[in-house]
């Protein structure tokens, strides 16, 4: 298998080299064929086309490098777009619903509203949904056979927020309470806690710390619902309550979780949100919501190749600029004569611009066609290699 893979890799490299070499050979012919048919037009255009007709080979050579670089970049883009599915996995997140996820433990639950307002006022933030979550336990003493009191999650949020984490049916009003089951159904050890009329302690005793209990009763109007993945991909279950049903301030060290929607047209919106998080509470964790997770090696190779291609094109563009300036210096006498005979300097400037632009446009057209062709060749060779390897492994 390894030998066959090396042979196919060599074939791919050879095919790519031949294709790029063919583009280099074809460019001078294309430039000569096109500029040879150019006639008429403004004075600047005529001066440019006449010059190109006399030295089309020089013009073609000047843009051949960038033509090859663009063709290679297009082919690489096609190749990586085709195979990236093999190097990525779905995260379960939904970047259309939110782009950032932030969480922090609140020493003072009453400050949660202020934190939400800070984020909503941040430049580049279009919307924020936030929930306060803490643990509650069954009120009363241990029962026979119990070592610990069973605990459950209590989540507090308004109705629009709860719609992001539960499948609300039958409407929602402030004051409602919902008993939300996980996707796998009710859990045996916490099923008793999610019952209307159950008395719960909102402030479970922490290890080494004694706290005064705060009793709250699950209202008889509480309805059972199914959970829904939040933008971060988590399916949360437990007791979901609107603000009027229970005081979030009664919870002991709850966690504030926020899904932040950004204005994608605002540059650096994510950085503004991160700055707000650092200012509000340096302990706050902020994560980017991504639909897919790419293999690190694949991502680094892809990024490196595209950066190298971009750097190559910049170098070629710089060399073209230097070449154009050298041509201007070499033709200084001729340009001076034309100016002496009444040719405008703006006309001369446009003439030089057209002399550069025409070969570049032709080169880019050839690069697009050649890059697409090269990409198809690489994809076909890659598919043949994959089939061959799989058949050998199967045998």
Coordinates of C-alpha atoms in Angstrom, one line a residue:
X1 CA 0.0 0.0 0.0
X2 CA 2.8 2.4 0.9
X3 CA 4.6 1.7 -2.4
X4 CA 1.4 2.4 -4.4
X5 CA 0.8 5.5 -2.4
X6 CA 4.3 6.8 -3.2
X7 CA 3.8 6.1 -6.9
X8 CA 0.5 7.9 -7.0
X9 CA 2.0 10.9 -5.1
X10 CA 4.8 11.1 -7.6
X11 CA 2.2 10.9 -10.4
X12 CA 0.2 13.8 -8.9
X13 CA 3.4 15.9 -8.5
X14 CA 4.4 15.1 -12.1
X15 CA 0.9 15.9 -13.4
X16 CA 0.8 19.2 -11.5
X17 CA 4.3 20.2 -12.8
X18 CA 3.4 19.4 -16.4
X19 CA 0.2 21.4 -16.1
X20 CA 1.9 24.4 -14.7
X21 CA 4.7 24.2 -17.2
X22 CA 2.1 24.0 -19.9
X23 CA 0.4 27.2 -18.6
X24 CA 3.8 29.0 -18.7
X25 CA 4.3 27.9 -22.3
X26 CA 0.8 28.8 -23.4
X27 CA 0.8 32.3 -21.9
X28 CA 3.2 34.0 -24.5
X29 CA 1.1 32.5 -27.4
X30 CA -2.1 33.8 -25.8
X31 CA -0.7 37.3 -25.2
X32 CA 0.7 37.5 -28.7
X33 CA -2.5 36.2 -30.3
X34 CA -4.8 38.6 -28.4
X35 CA -2.7 41.8 -28.7
X36 CA -2.0 41.2 -32.3
X37 CA -5.7 41.7 -33.0
X38 CA -6.1 44.9 -31.0
X39 CA -6.8 48.0 -33.1
X40 CA -8.1 51.5 -32.6
X41 CA -9.1 53.2 -29.3
X42 CA -7.7 56.2 -27.4
X43 CA -4.2 57.3 -27.8
X44 CA -3.1 55.7 -24.5
X45 CA -4.6 52.4 -25.6
X46 CA -2.9 52.5 -29.0
X47 CA 0.5 53.3 -27.5
X48 CA 0.1 50.4 -25.1
X49 CA -1.1 47.9 -27.7
X50 CA 1.6 48.9 -30.2
X51 CA 4.2 48.4 -27.5
X52 CA 2.8 45.0 -26.6
X53 CA 2.7 43.9 -30.2
X54 CA 6.4 44.7 -30.4
X55 CA 7.4 42.9 -27.2
X56 CA 4.6 40.5 -26.2
X57 CA 7.1 37.9 -25.1
X58 CA 8.6 40.3 -22.5
X59 CA 5.2 41.2 -21.2
X60 CA 4.1 37.5 -21.0
X61 CA 7.3 36.6 -19.1
X62 CA 6.6 39.4 -16.6
X63 CA 3.2 37.9 -15.6
X64 CA 4.0 34.2 -16.0
X65 CA 5.0 33.8 -12.4
X66 CA 1.8 35.3 -11.0
X67 CA -0.2 33.2 -13.5
X68 CA 1.3 30.0 -12.3
X69 CA 0.9 31.0 -8.6
X70 CA -2.8 31.8 -9.1
X71 CA -3.4 28.5 -11.0
X72 CA -1.7 26.6 -8.3
X73 CA -3.7 28.3 -5.6
X74 CA -7.0 27.6 -7.3
X75 CA -6.0 23.9 -7.7
X76 CA -5.0 23.7 -4.0
X77 CA -8.2 25.3 -3.0
X78 CA -10.2 22.7 -5.0
X79 CA -8.1 19.9 -3.6
X80 CA -8.4 20.9 0.1
X81 CA -12.1 21.7 -0.3
X82 CA -12.7 18.2 -1.6
X83 CA -10.8 16.3 1.1
X84 CA -11.4 18.5 4.1
X85 CA -14.5 16.4 4.9
X86 CA -12.1 13.6 5.9
X87 CA -10.3 15.8 8.4
X88 CA -13.2 17.5 10.2
X89 CA -15.9 16.4 12.6
X90 CA -19.1 18.1 13.5
X91 CA -19.1 19.7 16.9
X92 CA -22.8 19.8 17.4
X93 CA -22.6 23.6 17.8
X94 CA -24.8 26.0 15.8
X95 CA -22.9 29.1 14.7
X96 CA -26.0 30.5 13.1
X97 CA -27.8 30.9 16.4
X98 CA -24.7 32.4 18.2
X99 CA -21.0 32.9 17.6
X100 CA -19.6 33.1 21.2
X101 CA -20.3 31.2 24.4
X102 CA -19.3 32.6 27.8
X103 CA -19.7 31.3 31.3
X104 CA -18.7 32.4 34.8
X105 CA -19.6 31.5 38.4
X106 CA -21.4 34.4 40.1
X107 CA -20.5 35.2 43.6
X108 CA -23.3 37.6 43.6
X109 CA -26.3 36.3 41.5
X110 CA -27.9 39.8 41.5
X111 CA -25.1 41.1 39.3
X112 CA -26.1 38.8 36.4
X113 CA -28.4 41.3 34.9
X114 CA -25.7 43.9 34.9
X115 CA -23.3 41.5 33.1
X116 CA -25.9 40.8 30.5
X117 CA -26.5 44.5 30.0
X118 CA -22.8 45.1 29.6
X119 CA -22.6 42.5 26.8
X120 CA -25.7 43.8 25.1
X121 CA -24.2 47.3 25.1
X122 CA -20.9 46.1 23.5
X123 CA -20.1 47.2 20.0
X124 CA -20.7 44.5 17.5
X125 CA -23.0 42.4 19.8
X126 CA -26.5 42.1 18.3
X127 CA -28.1 39.8 21.0
X128 CA -27.3 37.9 24.2
X129 CA -29.3 35.1 25.8
X130 CA -28.3 34.2 29.3
X131 CA -29.3 31.7 32.0
X132 CA -28.5 31.4 35.7
X133 CA -27.9 27.8 36.7
X134 CA -27.4 26.3 40.1
X135 CA -27.8 23.1 42.0
X136 CA -30.7 22.3 44.2
X137 CA -31.4 19.3 46.5
X138 CA -34.4 17.7 48.0
X139 CA -35.4 19.5 51.2
X140 CA -35.5 17.4 54.4
X141 CA -33.4 14.7 56.0
X142 CA -31.7 11.7 54.3
X143 CA -33.9 8.8 53.6
X144 CA -33.1 5.2 54.4
X145 CA -30.2 3.9 52.3
X146 CA -29.2 7.4 51.1
X147 CA -25.7 8.7 51.7
X148 CA -26.3 12.0 50.0
X149 CA -29.3 14.1 49.2
X150 CA -30.2 13.9 45.4
X151 CA -29.5 17.1 43.5
X152 CA -30.8 18.6 40.3
X153 CA -30.1 21.6 38.1
X154 CA -32.3 24.6 38.4
X155 CA -32.0 27.0 35.4
X156 CA -33.5 30.5 35.5
X157 CA -34.2 32.5 32.3
X158 CA -36.9 34.4 30.5
X159 CA -39.2 32.8 27.9
X160 CA -37.1 33.8 24.8
X161 CA -34.1 32.3 26.5
X162 CA -35.8 29.1 27.6
X163 CA -36.9 28.5 24.0
X164 CA -33.2 28.2 23.1
X165 CA -32.7 25.3 25.6
X166 CA -36.1 23.5 25.6
X167 CA -38.9 22.7 23.2
X168 CA -41.6 24.9 24.6
X169 CA -45.1 23.8 23.8
X170 CA -48.3 25.4 25.0
X171 CA -46.8 28.9 25.4
X172 CA -44.7 30.5 28.0
X173 CA -45.3 33.4 30.5
X174 CA -43.2 34.9 33.2
X175 CA -43.9 32.8 36.3
X176 CA -44.0 29.4 34.5
X177 CA -41.9 26.5 35.6
X178 CA -40.9 23.5 33.3
X179 CA -39.6 20.1 34.1
X180 CA -37.2 19.4 31.3
X181 CA -36.2 15.8 30.5
X182 CA -32.9 14.9 28.8
X183 CA -32.9 13.3 25.3
X184 CA -32.4 9.9 26.9
X185 CA -35.5 10.2 29.1
X186 CA -36.0 10.8 32.8
X187 CA -33.1 9.9 35.1
X188 CA -34.0 7.5 37.9
X189 CA -31.9 9.2 40.6
X190 CA -33.4 12.7 40.1
X191 CA -36.9 11.8 38.8
X192 CA -38.4 12.4 42.3
X193 CA -37.1 15.9 42.4
X194 CA -38.8 16.9 39.1
X195 CA -42.4 16.6 40.4
X196 CA -45.0 19.3 41.1
X197 CA -45.2 19.9 44.8
X198 CA -41.7 18.7 45.6
X199 CA -39.9 20.9 48.2
X200 CA -36.3 21.7 47.2
X201 CA -33.5 23.5 49.0
X202 CA -32.1 26.2 46.8
X203 CA -28.8 26.4 48.8
X204 CA -27.3 23.0 49.2
X205 CA -24.6 22.8 51.8
X206 CA -21.1 22.8 50.3
X207 CA -18.3 20.7 51.7
X208 CA -16.8 22.4 54.7
X209 CA -19.3 25.3 54.6
X210 CA -22.6 25.5 56.3
X211 CA -25.4 27.5 54.6
X212 CA -28.8 28.4 55.8
X213 CA -31.3 26.4 53.7
X214 CA -33.8 28.2 51.4
X215 CA -36.9 26.1 50.6
X216 CA -38.8 26.4 47.3
X217 CA -41.7 24.3 46.2
X218 CA -42.1 23.1 42.6
X219 CA -45.5 24.6 41.6
X220 CA -48.3 22.2 40.6
X221 CA -48.6 24.0 37.3
X222 CA -45.1 22.9 36.2
X223 CA -45.2 21.2 32.8
X224 CA -42.9 18.5 31.5
X225 CA -40.9 19.3 28.3
X226 CA -38.1 17.9 26.2
X227 CA -34.7 19.5 26.1
X228 CA -33.2 21.2 23.0
X229 CA -29.6 21.7 22.1
X230 CA -28.4 25.2 22.9
X231 CA -26.1 27.0 20.4
X232 CA -23.1 25.5 22.2
X233 CA -24.4 22.0 21.5
X234 CA -25.3 21.1 25.1
X235 CA -28.6 19.5 26.0
X236 CA -29.5 20.7 29.5
X237 CA -32.1 19.1 31.6
X238 CA -33.6 19.8 35.0
X239 CA -36.0 22.4 36.4
X240 CA -36.3 25.5 34.2
X241 CA -38.0 28.5 35.7
X242 CA -38.8 32.0 34.6
X243 CA -37.6 34.9 36.8
X244 CA -40.9 35.5 38.6
X245 CA -41.2 31.8 39.6
X246 CA -38.0 31.7 41.7
X247 CA -35.4 34.3 42.8
X248 CA -32.0 33.6 41.2
X249 CA -30.5 35.5 44.1
X250 CA -31.4 32.6 46.4
X251 CA -29.1 30.2 44.5
X252 CA -25.7 29.5 46.0
X253 CA -22.8 30.5 43.6
X254 CA -24.7 29.8 40.4
X255 CA -23.2 29.9 36.9
X256 CA -24.1 32.5 34.4
X257 CA -24.1 31.1 30.8
X258 CA -24.4 33.3 27.8
X259 CA -24.8 32.7 24.1
X260 CA -23.6 35.8 22.2
X261 CA -24.8 36.7 18.7
X262 CA -22.4 39.0 16.8
X263 CA -23.0 41.5 14.1
X264 CA -20.9 39.8 11.4
X265 CA -20.6 43.0 9.4
X266 CA -18.9 44.7 12.4
X267 CA -15.1 44.2 12.2
X268 CA -13.5 42.8 15.4
X269 CA -16.9 42.2 17.0
X270 CA -15.6 39.1 18.7
X271 CA -12.7 41.0 20.2
X272 CA -15.0 43.7 21.6
X273 CA -17.0 41.0 23.3
X274 CA -13.9 39.3 24.7
X275 CA -12.7 42.7 26.0
X276 CA -16.1 43.1 27.8
X277 CA -15.7 39.7 29.3
X278 CA -12.2 40.5 30.6
X279 CA -13.4 43.8 32.1
X280 CA -16.6 42.4 33.7
X281 CA -14.9 39.4 35.3
X282 CA -11.4 38.1 34.4
X283 CA -12.4 34.6 35.3
X284 CA -15.0 34.5 32.6
X285 CA -14.5 31.8 30.0
X286 CA -15.2 32.7 26.4
X287 CA -15.2 30.2 23.5
X288 CA -15.9 30.5 19.8
X289 CA -18.8 28.5 18.5
X290 CA -17.7 26.5 15.5
X291 CA -19.8 24.0 13.5
X292 CA -16.8 21.8 12.6
X293 CA -13.5 20.9 14.2
X294 CA -10.6 20.4 11.8
X295 CA -7.7 18.2 12.4
X296 CA -4.8 20.4 13.6
X297 CA -2.2 19.0 11.2
X298 CA -4.5 19.3 8.2
X299 CA -5.4 22.9 9.2
X300 CA -1.8 23.9 9.7
X301 CA -0.8 22.4 6.4
X302 CA -3.6 24.1 4.5
X303 CA -2.9 27.4 6.2
X304 CA 0.8 27.2 5.5
X305 CA 0.3 26.4 1.8
X306 CA -2.1 29.3 1.3
X307 CA 0.1 31.7 3.2
X308 CA 3.0 30.6 1.1
X309 CA 1.0 31.0 -2.1
X310 CA -0.1 34.5 -1.0
X311 CA 3.4 35.5 -0.1
X312 CA 4.6 34.2 -3.5
X313 CA 2.1 36.3 -5.4
X314 CA 3.0 39.4 -3.4
X315 CA 6.7 38.9 -4.2
X316 CA 5.8 38.4 -7.9
X317 CA 3.6 41.5 -7.8
X318 CA 6.5 43.5 -6.3
X319 CA 8.9 42.2 -9.0
X320 CA 6.4 43.3 -11.6
X321 CA 6.3 46.8 -10.1
X322 CA 10.1 46.9 -10.1
X323 CA 10.1 45.7 -13.7
X324 CA 7.6 48.3 -14.8
X325 CA 9.7 51.1 -13.1
X326 CA 12.8 49.8 -14.9
X327 CA 11.0 49.9 -18.2
X328 CA 10.0 53.5 -17.6
X329 CA 13.6 54.4 -16.9
X330 CA 14.8 52.6 -20.0
X331 CA 12.2 54.3 -22.1
X332 CA 12.7 57.7 -20.5
X333 CA 14.1 59.2 -23.7
X334 CA 11.3 57.9 -25.9
X335 CA 8.7 59.2 -23.4
X336 CA 10.4 62.6 -23.3
X337 CA 10.2 62.8 -27.1
X338 CA 6.5 61.9 -27.0
X339 CA 5.9 64.5 -24.4
X340 CA 7.9 67.1 -26.4
X341 CA 5.6 66.4 -29.4
X342 CA 2.5 67.2 -27.3
X343 CA 1.6 63.9 -25.7
X344 CA 0.0 64.4 -22.3
X345 CA 1.6 62.9 -19.3
X346 CA -1.7 61.4 -18.2
X347 CA -1.8 59.7 -21.6
X348 CA 1.6 58.3 -21.0
X349 CA 0.7 57.1 -17.6
X350 CA -2.5 55.4 -18.9
X351 CA -0.4 53.8 -21.7
X352 CA 2.0 52.2 -19.1
X353 CA -0.9 51.1 -17.0
X354 CA -2.6 49.4 -20.0
X355 CA 0.7 47.7 -20.9
X356 CA 0.7 46.1 -17.5
X357 CA -3.0 45.4 -17.2
X358 CA -3.6 43.6 -20.5
X359 CA -1.1 40.8 -19.9
X360 CA -2.2 40.5 -16.2
X361 CA -5.9 40.1 -17.2
X362 CA -5.0 37.5 -19.9
X363 CA -2.7 35.7 -17.4
X364 CA -5.5 35.6 -14.8
X365 CA -8.0 34.3 -17.3
X366 CA -5.5 31.5 -18.2
X367 CA -4.7 30.9 -14.6
X368 CA -8.4 30.4 -13.7
X369 CA -8.9 27.9 -16.6
X370 CA -5.6 26.2 -15.9
X371 CA -6.2 26.1 -12.1
X372 CA -9.6 24.5 -12.6
X373 CA -8.2 22.0 -15.0
X374 CA -5.3 21.2 -12.7
X375 CA -7.7 20.9 -9.7
X376 CA -9.8 18.4 -11.6
X377 CA -6.7 16.3 -12.5
X378 CA -5.6 16.3 -8.9
X379 CA -9.0 15.2 -7.7
X380 CA -9.2 12.5 -10.2
X381 CA -5.8 11.2 -9.3
X382 CA -6.6 11.4 -5.6
X383 CA -9.8 9.4 -6.2
X384 CA -7.9 6.7 -8.1
X385 CA -5.4 6.5 -5.3
X386 CA -8.1 6.1 -2.7
X387 CA -9.9 3.4 -4.5
X388 CA -6.7 1.5 -5.1
X389 CA -5.6 1.7 -1.5
X390 CA -9.0 0.6 -0.2
X391 CA -9.0 -2.4 -2.6
X392 CA -5.6 -3.5 -1.5
X393 CA -6.5 -3.3 2.2
X394 CA -9.7 -5.3 1.5
X395 CA -7.7 -8.0 -0.2

